[in-house]
Amino acid sequence: GNSVTQMEGPVTLSEEAFLTINCTYTATGYPSLFWYVQYPGEGLQLLLKATKADDKGSNKGFEATYRKETTSFHLEKGSVQVSDSAVYFCALGSTGANNLFFGTGTRLTVIP
Amino acid sequence: NAGVTQTPKFQVLKTGQSMTLQCAQDMNHEYMSWYRQDPGMGLRLIHYSVGAGITDQGEVPNGYNVSRSTTEDFPLRLLSAAPSQTSVYFCASSYSMGLGTDTQYFGPGTRLTVL
């Protein structure tokens, strides 16, 4: 079946620190992979995605590479800002449907 | 465009009461879905619809009903509320290419407490 395992938080970093949030997946077929972000009091919004192996998704300084050999889609950012404080969800989109399978979410707090 | 809208924003129910959570989108998306978000569990799919008149169950459908009479609206009904249904509910929509690659657009959520 489909599942996503995500690094548990919370994660607290100082401004300008390097961020990595680990995500691994189990899936049948060839899934698409997503990172969604949830800012306080809001719904989720797409941060980036990759639809096939070796694709790199990027947005707002965040990057993630779809690694089929390690079944991973780790999120990285070279220099975090206070405004990046949010909950980050890794998700898998199953082939042939639009349903998403989510990880448990990782809360990131960036302190000045 | 308003995107995906949800009402109410907050709701408190007593055990056994029924209610409907409203969801609407103005993007002409075929695909709509309901998720619940619980601490430590991420989001789990309750029901989804690939078009007007078509609905199907997700991972956690028990205790919930849906219908899709129009493209725009996808209400979620709680038939007899239970404390286990205390959660934050998100509605989402997307174009439906059926490839699993489409971006989902989420509403702001409804926080439901069942006493």
GROMACS .gro file of C-alpha atoms in nm:
model
  227
    1GLY     CA    1   0.000   0.000   0.000
    2ASN     CA    2   0.088   0.367   0.002
    3SER     CA    3   0.241   0.537   0.304
    4VAL     CA    4   0.466   0.827   0.395
    5THR     CA    5   0.708   0.841   0.685
    6GLN     CA    6   0.819   1.185   0.785
    7MET     CA    7   1.074   1.311   1.031
    8GLU     CA    8   0.907   1.394   1.357
    9GLY     CA    9   0.940   1.737   1.507
   10PRO     CA   10   0.926   1.983   1.636
   11VAL     CA   11   1.232   2.138   1.477
   12THR     CA   12   1.370   2.464   1.609
   13LEU     CA   13   1.639   2.648   1.413
   14SER     CA   14   1.807   2.983   1.427
   15GLU     CA   15   1.759   3.220   1.137
   16GLU     CA   16   1.993   3.143   0.842
   17ALA     CA   17   2.046   2.783   0.954
   18PHE     CA   18   2.029   2.491   0.710
   19LEU     CA   19   1.707   2.289   0.710
   20THR     CA   20   1.651   1.925   0.625
   21ILE     CA   21   1.323   1.745   0.685
   22ASN     CA   22   1.338   1.377   0.595
   23CYS     CA   23   1.061   1.200   0.408
   24THR     CA   24   1.050   0.842   0.282
   25TYR     CA   25   0.766   0.664   0.113
   26THR     CA   26   0.621   0.327   0.024
   27ALA     CA   27   0.413   0.307  -0.290
   28THR     CA   28   0.289   0.089  -0.570
   29GLY     CA   29   0.346   0.217  -0.920
   30TYR     CA   30   0.505   0.552  -0.989
   31PRO     CA   31   0.369   0.812  -0.748
   32SER     CA   32   0.410   1.186  -0.751
   33LEU     CA   33   0.559   1.345  -0.441
   34PHE     CA   34   0.465   1.672  -0.278
   35TRP     CA   35   0.558   1.903   0.005
   36TYR     CA   36   0.271   2.109   0.145
   37VAL     CA   37   0.310   2.385   0.403
   38GLN     CA   38   0.059   2.500   0.662
   39TYR     CA   39   0.111   2.843   0.812
   40PRO     CA   40  -0.053   2.916   1.148
   41GLY     CA   41  -0.432   2.933   1.124
   42GLU     CA   42  -0.440   2.852   0.754
   43GLY     CA   43  -0.507   2.560   0.524
   44LEU     CA   44  -0.237   2.371   0.342
   45GLN     CA   45  -0.074   2.508   0.029
   46LEU     CA   46   0.157   2.344  -0.217
   47LEU     CA   47   0.523   2.421  -0.162
   48LEU     CA   48   0.676   2.203  -0.434
   49LYS     CA   49   0.629   1.875  -0.617
   50ALA     CA   50   0.806   1.619  -0.834
   51THR     CA   51   0.627   1.381  -1.065
   52LYS     CA   52   0.897   1.134  -1.163
   53ALA     CA   53   1.226   0.990  -1.045
   54ASP     CA   54   1.524   1.230  -1.033
   55ASP     CA   55   1.296   1.533  -1.069
   56LYS     CA   56   1.381   1.823  -0.840
   57GLY     CA   57   1.100   2.042  -0.712
   58SER     CA   58   1.188   2.391  -0.592
   59ASN     CA   59   1.010   2.699  -0.462
   60LYS     CA   60   1.090   2.990  -0.228
   61GLY     CA   61   1.442   2.854  -0.171
   62PHE     CA   62   1.317   2.509  -0.075
   63GLU     CA   63   1.422   2.203  -0.275
   64ALA     CA   64   1.347   1.832  -0.278
   65THR     CA   65   1.467   1.559  -0.515
   66TYR     CA   66   1.263   1.250  -0.598
   67ARG     CA   67   1.500   0.958  -0.523
   68LYS     CA   68   1.351   0.631  -0.639
   69GLU     CA   69   1.649   0.423  -0.529
   70THR     CA   70   1.613   0.536  -0.168
   71THR     CA   71   1.235   0.604  -0.186
   72SER     CA   72   1.296   0.949  -0.041
   73PHE     CA   73   1.192   1.310  -0.097
   74HIS     CA   74   1.380   1.511   0.165
   75LEU     CA   75   1.305   1.883   0.195
   76GLU     CA   76   1.600   2.123   0.220
   77LYS     CA   77   1.659   2.494   0.247
   78GLY     CA   78   1.997   2.656   0.274
   79SER     CA   79   1.905   2.950   0.494
   80VAL     CA   80   1.575   2.958   0.681
   81GLN     CA   81   1.389   3.273   0.781
   82VAL     CA   82   1.149   3.346   1.064
   83SER     CA   83   0.870   3.356   0.804
   84ASP     CA   84   0.935   2.988   0.724
   85SER     CA   85   0.792   2.887   1.062
   86ALA     CA   86   0.509   2.650   0.975
   87VAL     CA   87   0.411   2.284   0.963
   88TYR     CA   88   0.547   2.094   0.663
   89PHE     CA   89   0.377   1.786   0.521
   90CYS     CA   90   0.524   1.534   0.282
   91ALA     CA   91   0.259   1.370   0.064
   92LEU     CA   92   0.230   1.102  -0.203
   93GLY     CA   93  -0.010   1.111  -0.493
   94SER     CA   94  -0.116   0.771  -0.614
   95THR     CA   95  -0.115   0.682  -0.981
   96GLY     CA   96  -0.457   0.697  -1.140
   97ALA     CA   97  -0.619   0.906  -0.869
   98ASN     CA   98  -0.591   1.246  -0.706
   99ASN     CA   99  -0.599   1.119  -0.350
  100LEU     CA  100  -0.306   1.217  -0.132
  101PHE     CA  101  -0.135   1.017   0.141
  102PHE     CA  102   0.020   1.246   0.400
  103GLY     CA  103   0.299   1.216   0.648
  104THR     CA  104   0.238   1.325   1.005
  105GLY     CA  105   0.380   1.674   0.953
  106THR     CA  106   0.687   1.847   1.096
  107ARG     CA  107   0.653   2.171   1.286
  108LEU     CA  108   0.937   2.414   1.216
  109THR     CA  109   1.006   2.714   1.434
  110VAL     CA  110   1.272   2.960   1.327
  111ILE     CA  111   1.399   3.198   1.593
  112PRO     CA  112   1.572   3.530   1.520
  113ASN     CA  113  -1.147   3.392  -0.736
  114ALA     CA  114  -1.227   3.297  -0.379
  115GLY     CA  115  -1.064   2.955  -0.423
  116VAL     CA  116  -1.190   2.694  -0.177
  117THR     CA  117  -1.418   2.823   0.097
  118GLN     CA  118  -1.540   2.638   0.405
  119THR     CA  119  -1.806   2.719   0.660
  120PRO     CA  120  -1.829   2.732   0.954
  121LYS     CA  121  -1.479   2.808   1.079
  122PHE     CA  122  -1.552   2.672   1.426
  123GLN     CA  123  -1.828   2.446   1.556
  124VAL     CA  124  -1.911   2.282   1.887
  125LEU     CA  125  -2.156   1.991   1.890
  126LYS     CA  126  -2.298   1.761   2.151
  127THR     CA  127  -2.271   1.387   2.108
  128GLY     CA  128  -2.549   1.261   1.881
  129GLN     CA  129  -2.612   1.590   1.702
  130SER     CA  130  -2.588   1.610   1.326
  131MET     CA  131  -2.447   1.886   1.112
  132THR     CA  132  -2.316   1.968   0.766
  133LEU     CA  133  -1.979   2.119   0.689
  134GLN     CA  134  -1.995   2.328   0.375
  135CYS     CA  135  -1.730   2.342   0.105
  136ALA     CA  136  -1.738   2.535  -0.220
  137GLN     CA  137  -1.487   2.611  -0.495
  138ASP     CA  138  -1.504   2.852  -0.784
  139MET     CA  139  -1.221   2.710  -0.996
  140ASN     CA  140  -1.436   2.463  -1.192
  141HIS     CA  141  -1.239   2.173  -1.046
  142GLU     CA  142  -1.375   1.826  -1.103
  143TYR     CA  143  -1.203   1.665  -0.808
  144MET     CA  144  -1.299   1.750  -0.450
  145SER     CA  145  -1.217   1.581  -0.124
  146TRP     CA  146  -1.247   1.597   0.253
  147TYR     CA  147  -0.963   1.532   0.496
  148ARG     CA  148  -0.945   1.534   0.870
  149GLN     CA  149  -0.634   1.646   1.054
  150ASP     CA  150  -0.555   1.499   1.392
  151PRO     CA  151  -0.244   1.556   1.606
  152GLY     CA  152   0.037   1.318   1.519
  153MET     CA  153  -0.157   1.162   1.233
  154GLY     CA  154  -0.128   1.406   0.946
  155LEU     CA  155  -0.428   1.435   0.716
  156ARG     CA  156  -0.649   1.139   0.636
  157LEU     CA  157  -0.892   1.118   0.347
  158ILE     CA  158  -1.259   1.084   0.442
  159HIS     CA  159  -1.447   1.099   0.109
  160TYR     CA  160  -1.377   1.226  -0.238
  161SER     CA  161  -1.554   1.303  -0.563
  162VAL     CA  162  -1.425   1.300  -0.920
  163GLY     CA  163  -1.723   1.492  -1.055
  164ALA     CA  164  -2.085   1.585  -0.998
  165GLY     CA  165  -2.288   1.280  -0.901
  166ILE     CA  166  -1.982   1.066  -0.825
  167THR     CA  167  -1.845   1.008  -0.475
  168ASP     CA  168  -1.630   0.745  -0.313
  169GLN     CA  169  -1.489   0.654   0.026
  170GLY     CA  170  -1.144   0.735   0.148
  171GLU     CA  171  -0.944   0.597   0.437
  172VAL     CA  172  -1.177   0.698   0.724
  173PRO     CA  173  -1.537   0.728   0.592
  174ASN     CA  174  -1.734   0.588   0.886
  175GLY     CA  175  -1.976   0.837   1.040
  176TYR     CA  176  -1.967   1.073   0.743
  177ASN     CA  177  -2.181   1.118   0.432
  178VAL     CA  178  -2.119   1.323   0.121
  179SER     CA  179  -2.301   1.413  -0.197
  180ARG     CA  180  -2.200   1.611  -0.506
  181SER     CA  181  -2.496   1.762  -0.685
  182THR     CA  182  -2.298   2.045  -0.846
  183THR     CA  183  -1.938   2.095  -0.955
  184GLU     CA  184  -1.895   2.378  -0.704
  185ASP     CA  185  -2.021   2.226  -0.379
  186PHE     CA  186  -1.918   1.923  -0.175
  187PRO     CA  187  -2.082   1.919   0.171
  188LEU     CA  188  -1.976   1.676   0.443
  189ARG     CA  189  -2.247   1.548   0.677
  190LEU     CA  190  -2.193   1.413   1.024
  191LEU     CA  191  -2.489   1.189   1.094
  192SER     CA  192  -2.455   1.146   1.471
  193ALA     CA  193  -2.153   1.325   1.610
  194ALA     CA  194  -1.913   1.141   1.841
  195PRO     CA  195  -1.619   1.274   2.045
  196SER     CA  196  -1.386   1.077   1.815
  197GLN     CA  197  -1.489   1.314   1.535
  198THR     CA  198  -1.332   1.610   1.714
  199SER     CA  199  -1.082   1.727   1.454
  200VAL     CA  200  -0.994   1.991   1.199
  201TYR     CA  201  -1.160   1.927   0.865
  202PHE     CA  202  -1.014   2.041   0.535
  203CYS     CA  203  -1.179   2.046   0.198
  204ALA     CA  204  -0.959   2.036  -0.112
  205SER     CA  205  -1.009   2.054  -0.487
  206SER     CA  206  -0.805   2.005  -0.802
  207TYR     CA  207  -0.827   1.949  -1.172
  208SER     CA  208  -0.871   1.582  -1.234
  209MET     CA  209  -0.630   1.438  -1.480
  210GLY     CA  210  -0.633   1.118  -1.276
  211LEU     CA  211  -0.255   1.099  -1.288
  212GLY     CA  212  -0.191   1.179  -0.923
  213THR     CA  213   0.015   1.481  -1.025
  214ASP     CA  214  -0.238   1.757  -0.974
  215THR     CA  215  -0.194   2.030  -0.714
  216GLN     CA  216  -0.458   2.024  -0.445
  217TYR     CA  217  -0.605   2.355  -0.327
  218PHE     CA  218  -0.713   2.352   0.034
  219GLY     CA  219  -0.975   2.551   0.219
  220PRO     CA  220  -0.897   2.723   0.551
  221GLY     CA  221  -1.046   2.442   0.758
  222THR     CA  222  -1.328   2.387   1.007
  223ARG     CA  223  -1.238   2.316   1.368
  224LEU     CA  224  -1.500   2.083   1.514
  225THR     CA  225  -1.533   1.990   1.879
  226VAL     CA  226  -1.777   1.720   1.990
  227LEU     CA  227  -1.858   1.716   2.359
   0.00000   0.00000   0.00000
